[in-house]
């Protein structure tokens, strides 16, 4: 679709994440641990961490296919992997993600496989074998811009959608940079929610050993809470 691609005729990274989240939601519904099953039980899914490796970007009018599966339990996290295929059935993006199952009242995490031991996981199947780790900031980070969470950023859970944070990260770079570079790998940690009217500050830094590997973070202006952190490796 025209609004799924950027000015360089490449599918936007935040759109790919949106598609992956839709596929995850549909798969969870099919397996009876999705929104319609868990909300009445006072449970909700929260995306905590993700990594994506990009091999090729779909263009306008390209046909794509997404495969996703619940992989395994790692500590408190339910791991889920993704594969994105082009029309030739070639893998063009690989992803893995760590989800927390949260009690809506206590806000404490629950372990999916303890609550529902009958759920089948695909532990032997890896799109990526990476597991969530803490993201370490670069030593020197420069202020990039200030933005505010608007009505159009809010999703069903009453806070900014994770894909919106990827959009904020992409906006740390100008059009000329995007014209000559594409993301090779992205690691992102979603640390705190953002609600309507929250003001968010964006910062970025460069790794000394690799000038095309950048650190990006977002902070809530009023609370100083870290909203998200990302490590972006560019081509």
JSON list of C-alpha atoms in Angstrom, two decimals:
[
{"chain": "A", "resi": 1, "resn": "UNK", "atom": "CA", "xyz": [0.00, 0.00, 0.00]},
{"chain": "A", "resi": 2, "resn": "UNK", "atom": "CA", "xyz": [1.21, 3.52, -0.80]},
{"chain": "A", "resi": 3, "resn": "UNK", "atom": "CA", "xyz": [1.21, 4.68, 2.84]},
{"chain": "A", "resi": 4, "resn": "UNK", "atom": "CA", "xyz": [3.25, 1.61, 3.91]},
{"chain": "A", "resi": 5, "resn": "UNK", "atom": "CA", "xyz": [6.36, 2.74, 2.01]},
{"chain": "A", "resi": 6, "resn": "UNK", "atom": "CA", "xyz": [8.61, 5.76, 2.44]},
{"chain": "A", "resi": 7, "resn": "UNK", "atom": "CA", "xyz": [9.85, 8.36, -0.05]},
{"chain": "A", "resi": 8, "resn": "UNK", "atom": "CA", "xyz": [12.48, 5.87, -1.23]},
{"chain": "A", "resi": 9, "resn": "UNK", "atom": "CA", "xyz": [9.89, 3.18, -2.08]},
{"chain": "A", "resi": 10, "resn": "UNK", "atom": "CA", "xyz": [10.89, 0.97, 0.83]},
{"chain": "A", "resi": 11, "resn": "UNK", "atom": "CA", "xyz": [8.45, -0.41, 3.38]},
{"chain": "A", "resi": 12, "resn": "UNK", "atom": "CA", "xyz": [8.82, 1.61, 6.58]},
{"chain": "A", "resi": 13, "resn": "UNK", "atom": "CA", "xyz": [10.39, -0.21, 9.52]},
{"chain": "A", "resi": 14, "resn": "UNK", "atom": "CA", "xyz": [7.56, 0.90, 11.81]},
{"chain": "A", "resi": 15, "resn": "UNK", "atom": "CA", "xyz": [5.08, -0.56, 9.31]},
{"chain": "A", "resi": 16, "resn": "UNK", "atom": "CA", "xyz": [6.90, -3.89, 9.35]},
{"chain": "A", "resi": 17, "resn": "UNK", "atom": "CA", "xyz": [6.65, -3.90, 13.15]},
{"chain": "A", "resi": 18, "resn": "UNK", "atom": "CA", "xyz": [2.93, -3.08, 12.84]},
{"chain": "A", "resi": 19, "resn": "UNK", "atom": "CA", "xyz": [2.45, -6.04, 10.51]},
{"chain": "A", "resi": 20, "resn": "UNK", "atom": "CA", "xyz": [4.40, -8.33, 12.83]},
{"chain": "A", "resi": 21, "resn": "UNK", "atom": "CA", "xyz": [2.26, -7.23, 15.80]},
{"chain": "A", "resi": 22, "resn": "UNK", "atom": "CA", "xyz": [-0.92, -7.89, 13.81]},
{"chain": "A", "resi": 23, "resn": "UNK", "atom": "CA", "xyz": [0.34, -11.36, 12.88]},
{"chain": "A", "resi": 24, "resn": "UNK", "atom": "CA", "xyz": [1.24, -12.03, 16.53]},
{"chain": "A", "resi": 25, "resn": "UNK", "atom": "CA", "xyz": [-2.21, -10.92, 17.67]},
{"chain": "A", "resi": 26, "resn": "UNK", "atom": "CA", "xyz": [-3.93, -13.15, 15.10]},
{"chain": "A", "resi": 27, "resn": "UNK", "atom": "CA", "xyz": [-1.78, -16.15, 16.04]},
{"chain": "A", "resi": 28, "resn": "UNK", "atom": "CA", "xyz": [-2.42, -15.61, 19.76]},
{"chain": "A", "resi": 29, "resn": "UNK", "atom": "CA", "xyz": [-6.17, -15.43, 19.09]},
{"chain": "A", "resi": 30, "resn": "UNK", "atom": "CA", "xyz": [-5.98, -18.68, 17.13]},
{"chain": "A", "resi": 31, "resn": "UNK", "atom": "CA", "xyz": [-4.13, -20.34, 20.02]},
{"chain": "A", "resi": 32, "resn": "UNK", "atom": "CA", "xyz": [-6.65, -18.98, 22.58]},
{"chain": "A", "resi": 33, "resn": "UNK", "atom": "CA", "xyz": [-4.23, -16.71, 24.43]},
{"chain": "A", "resi": 34, "resn": "UNK", "atom": "CA", "xyz": [-4.98, -13.44, 22.67]},
{"chain": "A", "resi": 35, "resn": "UNK", "atom": "CA", "xyz": [-6.86, -10.25, 23.47]},
{"chain": "A", "resi": 36, "resn": "UNK", "atom": "CA", "xyz": [-10.38, -11.71, 23.53]},
{"chain": "A", "resi": 37, "resn": "UNK", "atom": "CA", "xyz": [-9.34, -14.57, 25.84]},
{"chain": "A", "resi": 38, "resn": "UNK", "atom": "CA", "xyz": [-7.06, -12.69, 28.23]},
{"chain": "A", "resi": 39, "resn": "UNK", "atom": "CA", "xyz": [-8.76, -9.31, 28.76]},
{"chain": "A", "resi": 40, "resn": "UNK", "atom": "CA", "xyz": [-11.78, -10.90, 30.54]},
{"chain": "A", "resi": 41, "resn": "UNK", "atom": "CA", "xyz": [-9.26, -12.67, 32.80]},
{"chain": "A", "resi": 42, "resn": "UNK", "atom": "CA", "xyz": [-7.50, -9.41, 33.66]},
{"chain": "A", "resi": 43, "resn": "UNK", "atom": "CA", "xyz": [-4.39, -10.22, 31.62]},
{"chain": "A", "resi": 44, "resn": "UNK", "atom": "CA", "xyz": [-2.69, -8.23, 28.89]},
{"chain": "A", "resi": 45, "resn": "UNK", "atom": "CA", "xyz": [0.35, -8.65, 26.63]},
{"chain": "A", "resi": 46, "resn": "UNK", "atom": "CA", "xyz": [3.12, -6.03, 26.64]},
{"chain": "A", "resi": 47, "resn": "UNK", "atom": "CA", "xyz": [5.98, -6.01, 24.12]},
{"chain": "A", "resi": 48, "resn": "UNK", "atom": "CA", "xyz": [9.20, -5.50, 26.08]},
{"chain": "A", "resi": 49, "resn": "UNK", "atom": "CA", "xyz": [12.08, -6.12, 23.65]},
{"chain": "A", "resi": 50, "resn": "UNK", "atom": "CA", "xyz": [12.64, -7.01, 20.01]},
{"chain": "A", "resi": 51, "resn": "UNK", "atom": "CA", "xyz": [15.37, -7.57, 17.44]},
{"chain": "A", "resi": 52, "resn": "UNK", "atom": "CA", "xyz": [15.05, -7.50, 13.65]},
{"chain": "A", "resi": 53, "resn": "UNK", "atom": "CA", "xyz": [17.51, -8.29, 10.87]},
{"chain": "A", "resi": 54, "resn": "UNK", "atom": "CA", "xyz": [16.60, -6.77, 7.50]},
{"chain": "A", "resi": 55, "resn": "UNK", "atom": "CA", "xyz": [17.82, -8.45, 4.33]},
{"chain": "A", "resi": 56, "resn": "UNK", "atom": "CA", "xyz": [15.64, -6.67, 1.79]},
{"chain": "A", "resi": 57, "resn": "UNK", "atom": "CA", "xyz": [12.80, -4.16, 1.93]},
{"chain": "A", "resi": 58, "resn": "UNK", "atom": "CA", "xyz": [9.45, -4.67, 0.18]},
{"chain": "A", "resi": 59, "resn": "UNK", "atom": "CA", "xyz": [8.46, -2.01, -2.34]},
{"chain": "A", "resi": 60, "resn": "UNK", "atom": "CA", "xyz": [5.09, -0.54, -3.28]},
{"chain": "A", "resi": 61, "resn": "UNK", "atom": "CA", "xyz": [2.71, -3.21, -4.63]},
{"chain": "A", "resi": 62, "resn": "UNK", "atom": "CA", "xyz": [4.98, -6.09, -3.57]},
{"chain": "A", "resi": 63, "resn": "UNK", "atom": "CA", "xyz": [3.23, -9.15, -2.18]},
{"chain": "A", "resi": 64, "resn": "UNK", "atom": "CA", "xyz": [4.54, -10.32, 1.20]},
{"chain": "A", "resi": 65, "resn": "UNK", "atom": "CA", "xyz": [3.86, -13.14, 3.62]},
{"chain": "A", "resi": 66, "resn": "UNK", "atom": "CA", "xyz": [4.45, -13.23, 7.39]},
{"chain": "A", "resi": 67, "resn": "UNK", "atom": "CA", "xyz": [5.06, -16.29, 9.54]},
{"chain": "A", "resi": 68, "resn": "UNK", "atom": "CA", "xyz": [5.09, -16.09, 13.34]},
{"chain": "A", "resi": 69, "resn": "UNK", "atom": "CA", "xyz": [5.13, -18.51, 16.24]},
{"chain": "A", "resi": 70, "resn": "UNK", "atom": "CA", "xyz": [5.39, -18.58, 20.02]},
{"chain": "A", "resi": 71, "resn": "UNK", "atom": "CA", "xyz": [8.84, -20.00, 20.69]},
{"chain": "A", "resi": 72, "resn": "UNK", "atom": "CA", "xyz": [9.63, -20.52, 24.37]},
{"chain": "A", "resi": 73, "resn": "UNK", "atom": "CA", "xyz": [9.59, -19.09, 27.86]},
{"chain": "A", "resi": 74, "resn": "UNK", "atom": "CA", "xyz": [12.77, -17.21, 28.86]},
{"chain": "A", "resi": 75, "resn": "UNK", "atom": "CA", "xyz": [12.64, -16.02, 32.46]},
{"chain": "A", "resi": 76, "resn": "UNK", "atom": "CA", "xyz": [9.51, -13.82, 32.61]},
{"chain": "A", "resi": 77, "resn": "UNK", "atom": "CA", "xyz": [9.39, -13.40, 28.84]},
{"chain": "A", "resi": 78, "resn": "UNK", "atom": "CA", "xyz": [7.33, -15.26, 26.28]},
{"chain": "A", "resi": 79, "resn": "UNK", "atom": "CA", "xyz": [9.49, -15.32, 23.16]},
{"chain": "A", "resi": 80, "resn": "UNK", "atom": "CA", "xyz": [7.93, -14.96, 19.72]},
{"chain": "A", "resi": 81, "resn": "UNK", "atom": "CA", "xyz": [9.69, -15.10, 16.34]},
{"chain": "A", "resi": 82, "resn": "UNK", "atom": "CA", "xyz": [8.82, -13.75, 12.89]},
{"chain": "A", "resi": 83, "resn": "UNK", "atom": "CA", "xyz": [9.78, -14.27, 9.27]},
{"chain": "A", "resi": 84, "resn": "UNK", "atom": "CA", "xyz": [8.88, -11.95, 6.40]},
{"chain": "A", "resi": 85, "resn": "UNK", "atom": "CA", "xyz": [8.83, -13.43, 2.89]},
{"chain": "A", "resi": 86, "resn": "UNK", "atom": "CA", "xyz": [8.72, -11.78, -0.55]},
{"chain": "A", "resi": 87, "resn": "UNK", "atom": "CA", "xyz": [6.63, -13.02, -3.49]},
{"chain": "A", "resi": 88, "resn": "UNK", "atom": "CA", "xyz": [9.40, -15.50, -4.40]},
{"chain": "A", "resi": 89, "resn": "UNK", "atom": "CA", "xyz": [9.04, -17.06, -0.94]},
{"chain": "A", "resi": 90, "resn": "UNK", "atom": "CA", "xyz": [12.49, -15.76, 0.04]},
{"chain": "A", "resi": 91, "resn": "UNK", "atom": "CA", "xyz": [13.12, -14.58, 3.61]},
{"chain": "A", "resi": 92, "resn": "UNK", "atom": "CA", "xyz": [13.69, -10.82, 3.62]},
{"chain": "A", "resi": 93, "resn": "UNK", "atom": "CA", "xyz": [13.39, -10.06, 7.35]},
{"chain": "A", "resi": 94, "resn": "UNK", "atom": "CA", "xyz": [13.90, -12.08, 10.53]},
{"chain": "A", "resi": 95, "resn": "UNK", "atom": "CA", "xyz": [12.67, -11.06, 13.95]},
{"chain": "A", "resi": 96, "resn": "UNK", "atom": "CA", "xyz": [12.42, -12.17, 17.55]},
{"chain": "A", "resi": 97, "resn": "UNK", "atom": "CA", "xyz": [10.56, -10.53, 20.42]},
{"chain": "A", "resi": 98, "resn": "UNK", "atom": "CA", "xyz": [10.06, -10.78, 24.17]},
{"chain": "A", "resi": 99, "resn": "UNK", "atom": "CA", "xyz": [6.57, -10.29, 25.59]},
{"chain": "A", "resi": 100, "resn": "UNK", "atom": "CA", "xyz": [5.43, -9.88, 29.19]},
{"chain": "A", "resi": 101, "resn": "UNK", "atom": "CA", "xyz": [2.06, -11.18, 30.33]},
{"chain": "A", "resi": 102, "resn": "UNK", "atom": "CA", "xyz": [0.83, -8.58, 32.82]},
{"chain": "A", "resi": 103, "resn": "UNK", "atom": "CA", "xyz": [-1.90, -8.76, 35.47]},
{"chain": "A", "resi": 104, "resn": "UNK", "atom": "CA", "xyz": [-3.99, -5.67, 34.70]},
{"chain": "A", "resi": 105, "resn": "UNK", "atom": "CA", "xyz": [-4.76, -4.93, 38.37]},
{"chain": "A", "resi": 106, "resn": "UNK", "atom": "CA", "xyz": [-1.45, -5.65, 40.13]},
{"chain": "A", "resi": 107, "resn": "UNK", "atom": "CA", "xyz": [0.66, -4.78, 37.04]},
{"chain": "A", "resi": 108, "resn": "UNK", "atom": "CA", "xyz": [2.86, -7.75, 37.92]},
{"chain": "A", "resi": 109, "resn": "UNK", "atom": "CA", "xyz": [4.11, -10.16, 35.27]},
{"chain": "A", "resi": 110, "resn": "UNK", "atom": "CA", "xyz": [2.75, -13.69, 35.02]},
{"chain": "A", "resi": 111, "resn": "UNK", "atom": "CA", "xyz": [4.44, -16.67, 33.38]},
{"chain": "A", "resi": 112, "resn": "UNK", "atom": "CA", "xyz": [2.38, -17.97, 30.47]},
{"chain": "A", "resi": 113, "resn": "UNK", "atom": "CA", "xyz": [3.55, -21.58, 30.64]},
{"chain": "A", "resi": 114, "resn": "UNK", "atom": "CA", "xyz": [2.78, -21.77, 34.37]},
{"chain": "A", "resi": 115, "resn": "UNK", "atom": "CA", "xyz": [-0.74, -20.42, 33.97]},
{"chain": "A", "resi": 116, "resn": "UNK", "atom": "CA", "xyz": [-1.43, -22.49, 30.86]},
{"chain": "A", "resi": 117, "resn": "UNK", "atom": "CA", "xyz": [0.88, -25.54, 30.78]},
{"chain": "A", "resi": 118, "resn": "UNK", "atom": "CA", "xyz": [-1.10, -27.02, 27.89]},
{"chain": "A", "resi": 119, "resn": "UNK", "atom": "CA", "xyz": [0.12, -24.31, 25.49]},
{"chain": "A", "resi": 120, "resn": "UNK", "atom": "CA", "xyz": [2.48, -25.69, 22.86]},
{"chain": "A", "resi": 121, "resn": "UNK", "atom": "CA", "xyz": [5.67, -23.78, 22.06]},
{"chain": "A", "resi": 122, "resn": "UNK", "atom": "CA", "xyz": [8.05, -24.28, 19.11]},
{"chain": "A", "resi": 123, "resn": "UNK", "atom": "CA", "xyz": [11.31, -24.23, 21.06]},
{"chain": "A", "resi": 124, "resn": "UNK", "atom": "CA", "xyz": [13.43, -25.78, 18.30]},
{"chain": "A", "resi": 125, "resn": "UNK", "atom": "CA", "xyz": [12.48, -23.17, 15.68]},
{"chain": "A", "resi": 126, "resn": "UNK", "atom": "CA", "xyz": [14.53, -19.95, 15.62]},
{"chain": "A", "resi": 127, "resn": "UNK", "atom": "CA", "xyz": [14.17, -17.03, 13.25]},
{"chain": "A", "resi": 128, "resn": "UNK", "atom": "CA", "xyz": [16.82, -15.37, 15.45]},
{"chain": "A", "resi": 129, "resn": "UNK", "atom": "CA", "xyz": [18.39, -16.98, 18.51]},
{"chain": "A", "resi": 130, "resn": "UNK", "atom": "CA", "xyz": [18.97, -13.69, 20.37]},
{"chain": "A", "resi": 131, "resn": "UNK", "atom": "CA", "xyz": [17.50, -13.23, 23.85]},
{"chain": "A", "resi": 132, "resn": "UNK", "atom": "CA", "xyz": [16.66, -9.95, 25.62]},
{"chain": "A", "resi": 133, "resn": "UNK", "atom": "CA", "xyz": [19.59, -8.15, 27.25]},
{"chain": "A", "resi": 134, "resn": "UNK", "atom": "CA", "xyz": [20.03, -4.70, 28.70]},
{"chain": "A", "resi": 135, "resn": "UNK", "atom": "CA", "xyz": [20.90, -2.00, 26.16]},
{"chain": "A", "resi": 136, "resn": "UNK", "atom": "CA", "xyz": [23.93, 0.06, 27.19]},
{"chain": "A", "resi": 137, "resn": "UNK", "atom": "CA", "xyz": [23.88, 3.75, 26.16]},
{"chain": "A", "resi": 138, "resn": "UNK", "atom": "CA", "xyz": [26.76, 5.29, 24.25]},
{"chain": "A", "resi": 139, "resn": "UNK", "atom": "CA", "xyz": [29.01, 7.63, 26.24]},
{"chain": "A", "resi": 140, "resn": "UNK", "atom": "CA", "xyz": [28.03, 10.81, 24.41]},
{"chain": "A", "resi": 141, "resn": "UNK", "atom": "CA", "xyz": [24.49, 11.39, 23.18]},
{"chain": "A", "resi": 142, "resn": "UNK", "atom": "CA", "xyz": [23.19, 14.49, 21.45]},
{"chain": "A", "resi": 143, "resn": "UNK", "atom": "CA", "xyz": [19.72, 15.95, 21.81]},
{"chain": "A", "resi": 144, "resn": "UNK", "atom": "CA", "xyz": [17.78, 15.58, 18.56]},
{"chain": "A", "resi": 145, "resn": "UNK", "atom": "CA", "xyz": [14.23, 16.85, 19.06]},
{"chain": "A", "resi": 146, "resn": "UNK", "atom": "CA", "xyz": [11.17, 17.13, 21.32]},
{"chain": "A", "resi": 147, "resn": "UNK", "atom": "CA", "xyz": [7.77, 15.73, 20.37]},
{"chain": "A", "resi": 148, "resn": "UNK", "atom": "CA", "xyz": [4.40, 15.20, 22.00]},
{"chain": "A", "resi": 149, "resn": "UNK", "atom": "CA", "xyz": [2.16, 12.13, 21.99]},
{"chain": "A", "resi": 150, "resn": "UNK", "atom": "CA", "xyz": [-0.99, 12.97, 20.02]},
{"chain": "A", "resi": 151, "resn": "UNK", "atom": "CA", "xyz": [-4.44, 11.41, 19.73]},
{"chain": "A", "resi": 152, "resn": "UNK", "atom": "CA", "xyz": [-3.48, 9.53, 16.55]},
{"chain": "A", "resi": 153, "resn": "UNK", "atom": "CA", "xyz": [-0.58, 7.83, 18.40]},
{"chain": "A", "resi": 154, "resn": "UNK", "atom": "CA", "xyz": [-2.83, 6.16, 21.00]},
{"chain": "A", "resi": 155, "resn": "UNK", "atom": "CA", "xyz": [-3.94, 2.56, 20.52]},
{"chain": "A", "resi": 156, "resn": "UNK", "atom": "CA", "xyz": [-6.51, 0.24, 22.09]},
{"chain": "A", "resi": 157, "resn": "UNK", "atom": "CA", "xyz": [-4.44, 0.06, 25.31]},
{"chain": "A", "resi": 158, "resn": "UNK", "atom": "CA", "xyz": [-4.71, 3.84, 25.83]},
{"chain": "A", "resi": 159, "resn": "UNK", "atom": "CA", "xyz": [-1.01, 4.54, 25.25]},
{"chain": "A", "resi": 160, "resn": "UNK", "atom": "CA", "xyz": [1.33, 5.07, 22.31]},
{"chain": "A", "resi": 161, "resn": "UNK", "atom": "CA", "xyz": [1.78, 1.99, 20.14]},
{"chain": "A", "resi": 162, "resn": "UNK", "atom": "CA", "xyz": [5.25, 0.43, 19.98]},
{"chain": "A", "resi": 163, "resn": "UNK", "atom": "CA", "xyz": [5.43, 1.04, 16.24]},
{"chain": "A", "resi": 164, "resn": "UNK", "atom": "CA", "xyz": [5.08, 4.77, 16.98]},
{"chain": "A", "resi": 165, "resn": "UNK", "atom": "CA", "xyz": [8.35, 4.65, 18.91]},
{"chain": "A", "resi": 166, "resn": "UNK", "atom": "CA", "xyz": [10.11, 3.22, 15.86]},
{"chain": "A", "resi": 167, "resn": "UNK", "atom": "CA", "xyz": [8.67, 6.11, 13.87]},
{"chain": "A", "resi": 168, "resn": "UNK", "atom": "CA", "xyz": [10.09, 8.58, 16.43]},
{"chain": "A", "resi": 169, "resn": "UNK", "atom": "CA", "xyz": [13.47, 6.84, 16.12]},
{"chain": "A", "resi": 170, "resn": "UNK", "atom": "CA", "xyz": [13.42, 7.09, 12.32]},
{"chain": "A", "resi": 171, "resn": "UNK", "atom": "CA", "xyz": [12.64, 10.81, 12.59]},
{"chain": "A", "resi": 172, "resn": "UNK", "atom": "CA", "xyz": [16.00, 11.32, 14.31]},
{"chain": "A", "resi": 173, "resn": "UNK", "atom": "CA", "xyz": [17.51, 11.17, 10.81]},
{"chain": "A", "resi": 174, "resn": "UNK", "atom": "CA", "xyz": [16.99, 13.53, 7.89]},
{"chain": "A", "resi": 175, "resn": "UNK", "atom": "CA", "xyz": [15.73, 12.62, 4.44]},
{"chain": "A", "resi": 176, "resn": "UNK", "atom": "CA", "xyz": [19.19, 12.63, 2.89]},
{"chain": "A", "resi": 177, "resn": "UNK", "atom": "CA", "xyz": [20.45, 10.08, 5.42]},
{"chain": "A", "resi": 178, "resn": "UNK", "atom": "CA", "xyz": [17.46, 7.81, 4.77]},
{"chain": "A", "resi": 179, "resn": "UNK", "atom": "CA", "xyz": [18.01, 8.15, 1.02]},
{"chain": "A", "resi": 180, "resn": "UNK", "atom": "CA", "xyz": [21.53, 6.72, 1.27]},
{"chain": "A", "resi": 181, "resn": "UNK", "atom": "CA", "xyz": [21.15, 4.28, 4.19]},
{"chain": "A", "resi": 182, "resn": "UNK", "atom": "CA", "xyz": [18.90, 1.41, 5.22]},
{"chain": "A", "resi": 183, "resn": "UNK", "atom": "CA", "xyz": [18.62, -0.35, 8.56]},
{"chain": "A", "resi": 184, "resn": "UNK", "atom": "CA", "xyz": [20.51, -3.63, 8.64]},
{"chain": "A", "resi": 185, "resn": "UNK", "atom": "CA", "xyz": [19.69, -4.60, 12.23]},
{"chain": "A", "resi": 186, "resn": "UNK", "atom": "CA", "xyz": [17.54, -3.10, 14.97]},
{"chain": "A", "resi": 187, "resn": "UNK", "atom": "CA", "xyz": [17.37, -3.93, 18.68]},
{"chain": "A", "resi": 188, "resn": "UNK", "atom": "CA", "xyz": [14.81, -2.06, 20.75]},
{"chain": "A", "resi": 189, "resn": "UNK", "atom": "CA", "xyz": [13.81, -2.13, 24.40]},
{"chain": "A", "resi": 190, "resn": "UNK", "atom": "CA", "xyz": [10.40, -0.72, 25.31]},
{"chain": "A", "resi": 191, "resn": "UNK", "atom": "CA", "xyz": [10.82, 0.55, 28.86]},
{"chain": "A", "resi": 192, "resn": "UNK", "atom": "CA", "xyz": [7.81, 2.71, 29.74]},
{"chain": "A", "resi": 193, "resn": "UNK", "atom": "CA", "xyz": [4.40, 3.68, 28.43]},
{"chain": "A", "resi": 194, "resn": "UNK", "atom": "CA", "xyz": [3.62, 7.07, 26.92]},
{"chain": "A", "resi": 195, "resn": "UNK", "atom": "CA", "xyz": [0.13, 8.51, 27.19]},
{"chain": "A", "resi": 196, "resn": "UNK", "atom": "CA", "xyz": [-1.74, 11.31, 25.48]},
{"chain": "A", "resi": 197, "resn": "UNK", "atom": "CA", "xyz": [0.00, 14.73, 25.71]},
{"chain": "A", "resi": 198, "resn": "UNK", "atom": "CA", "xyz": [3.25, 13.29, 27.14]},
{"chain": "A", "resi": 199, "resn": "UNK", "atom": "CA", "xyz": [6.30, 15.19, 25.87]},
{"chain": "A", "resi": 200, "resn": "UNK", "atom": "CA", "xyz": [9.14, 12.98, 24.67]},
{"chain": "A", "resi": 201, "resn": "UNK", "atom": "CA", "xyz": [12.80, 13.93, 24.16]},
{"chain": "A", "resi": 202, "resn": "UNK", "atom": "CA", "xyz": [14.90, 12.05, 21.61]},
{"chain": "A", "resi": 203, "resn": "UNK", "atom": "CA", "xyz": [18.68, 11.58, 21.86]},
{"chain": "A", "resi": 204, "resn": "UNK", "atom": "CA", "xyz": [21.17, 9.66, 19.75]},
{"chain": "A", "resi": 205, "resn": "UNK", "atom": "CA", "xyz": [24.83, 8.65, 19.85]},
{"chain": "A", "resi": 206, "resn": "UNK", "atom": "CA", "xyz": [27.35, 6.75, 17.74]},
{"chain": "A", "resi": 207, "resn": "UNK", "atom": "CA", "xyz": [29.37, 3.70, 18.75]},
{"chain": "A", "resi": 208, "resn": "UNK", "atom": "CA", "xyz": [33.10, 4.44, 18.61]},
{"chain": "A", "resi": 209, "resn": "UNK", "atom": "CA", "xyz": [34.00, 1.12, 17.00]},
{"chain": "A", "resi": 210, "resn": "UNK", "atom": "CA", "xyz": [31.36, 1.38, 14.28]},
{"chain": "A", "resi": 211, "resn": "UNK", "atom": "CA", "xyz": [30.20, 4.79, 13.00]},
{"chain": "A", "resi": 212, "resn": "UNK", "atom": "CA", "xyz": [27.14, 3.20, 11.34]},
{"chain": "A", "resi": 213, "resn": "UNK", "atom": "CA", "xyz": [25.90, 1.66, 14.60]},
{"chain": "A", "resi": 214, "resn": "UNK", "atom": "CA", "xyz": [23.87, 4.19, 16.56]},
{"chain": "A", "resi": 215, "resn": "UNK", "atom": "CA", "xyz": [22.18, 4.36, 19.94]},
{"chain": "A", "resi": 216, "resn": "UNK", "atom": "CA", "xyz": [18.80, 6.13, 20.17]},
{"chain": "A", "resi": 217, "resn": "UNK", "atom": "CA", "xyz": [16.80, 6.78, 23.31]},
{"chain": "A", "resi": 218, "resn": "UNK", "atom": "CA", "xyz": [13.58, 8.54, 24.22]},
{"chain": "A", "resi": 219, "resn": "UNK", "atom": "CA", "xyz": [12.83, 10.09, 27.62]},
{"chain": "A", "resi": 220, "resn": "UNK", "atom": "CA", "xyz": [9.63, 11.43, 29.12]},
{"chain": "A", "resi": 221, "resn": "UNK", "atom": "CA", "xyz": [10.24, 15.15, 29.67]},
{"chain": "A", "resi": 222, "resn": "UNK", "atom": "CA", "xyz": [8.23, 15.47, 32.90]},
{"chain": "A", "resi": 223, "resn": "UNK", "atom": "CA", "xyz": [9.12, 12.18, 34.62]},
{"chain": "A", "resi": 224, "resn": "UNK", "atom": "CA", "xyz": [12.61, 11.64, 33.09]},
{"chain": "A", "resi": 225, "resn": "UNK", "atom": "CA", "xyz": [11.64, 7.98, 32.60]},
{"chain": "A", "resi": 226, "resn": "UNK", "atom": "CA", "xyz": [13.33, 6.11, 29.79]},
{"chain": "A", "resi": 227, "resn": "UNK", "atom": "CA", "xyz": [10.59, 5.35, 27.25]},
{"chain": "A", "resi": 228, "resn": "UNK", "atom": "CA", "xyz": [12.63, 3.26, 24.83]},
{"chain": "A", "resi": 229, "resn": "UNK", "atom": "CA", "xyz": [16.21, 2.48, 23.84]},
{"chain": "A", "resi": 230, "resn": "UNK", "atom": "CA", "xyz": [17.43, 1.22, 20.48]},
{"chain": "A", "resi": 231, "resn": "UNK", "atom": "CA", "xyz": [20.60, 0.03, 18.81]},
{"chain": "A", "resi": 232, "resn": "UNK", "atom": "CA", "xyz": [20.44, 0.66, 15.06]},
{"chain": "A", "resi": 233, "resn": "UNK", "atom": "CA", "xyz": [22.97, -0.78, 12.62]},
{"chain": "A", "resi": 234, "resn": "UNK", "atom": "CA", "xyz": [22.83, 0.93, 9.22]},
{"chain": "A", "resi": 235, "resn": "UNK", "atom": "CA", "xyz": [23.93, -0.16, 5.77]}
]
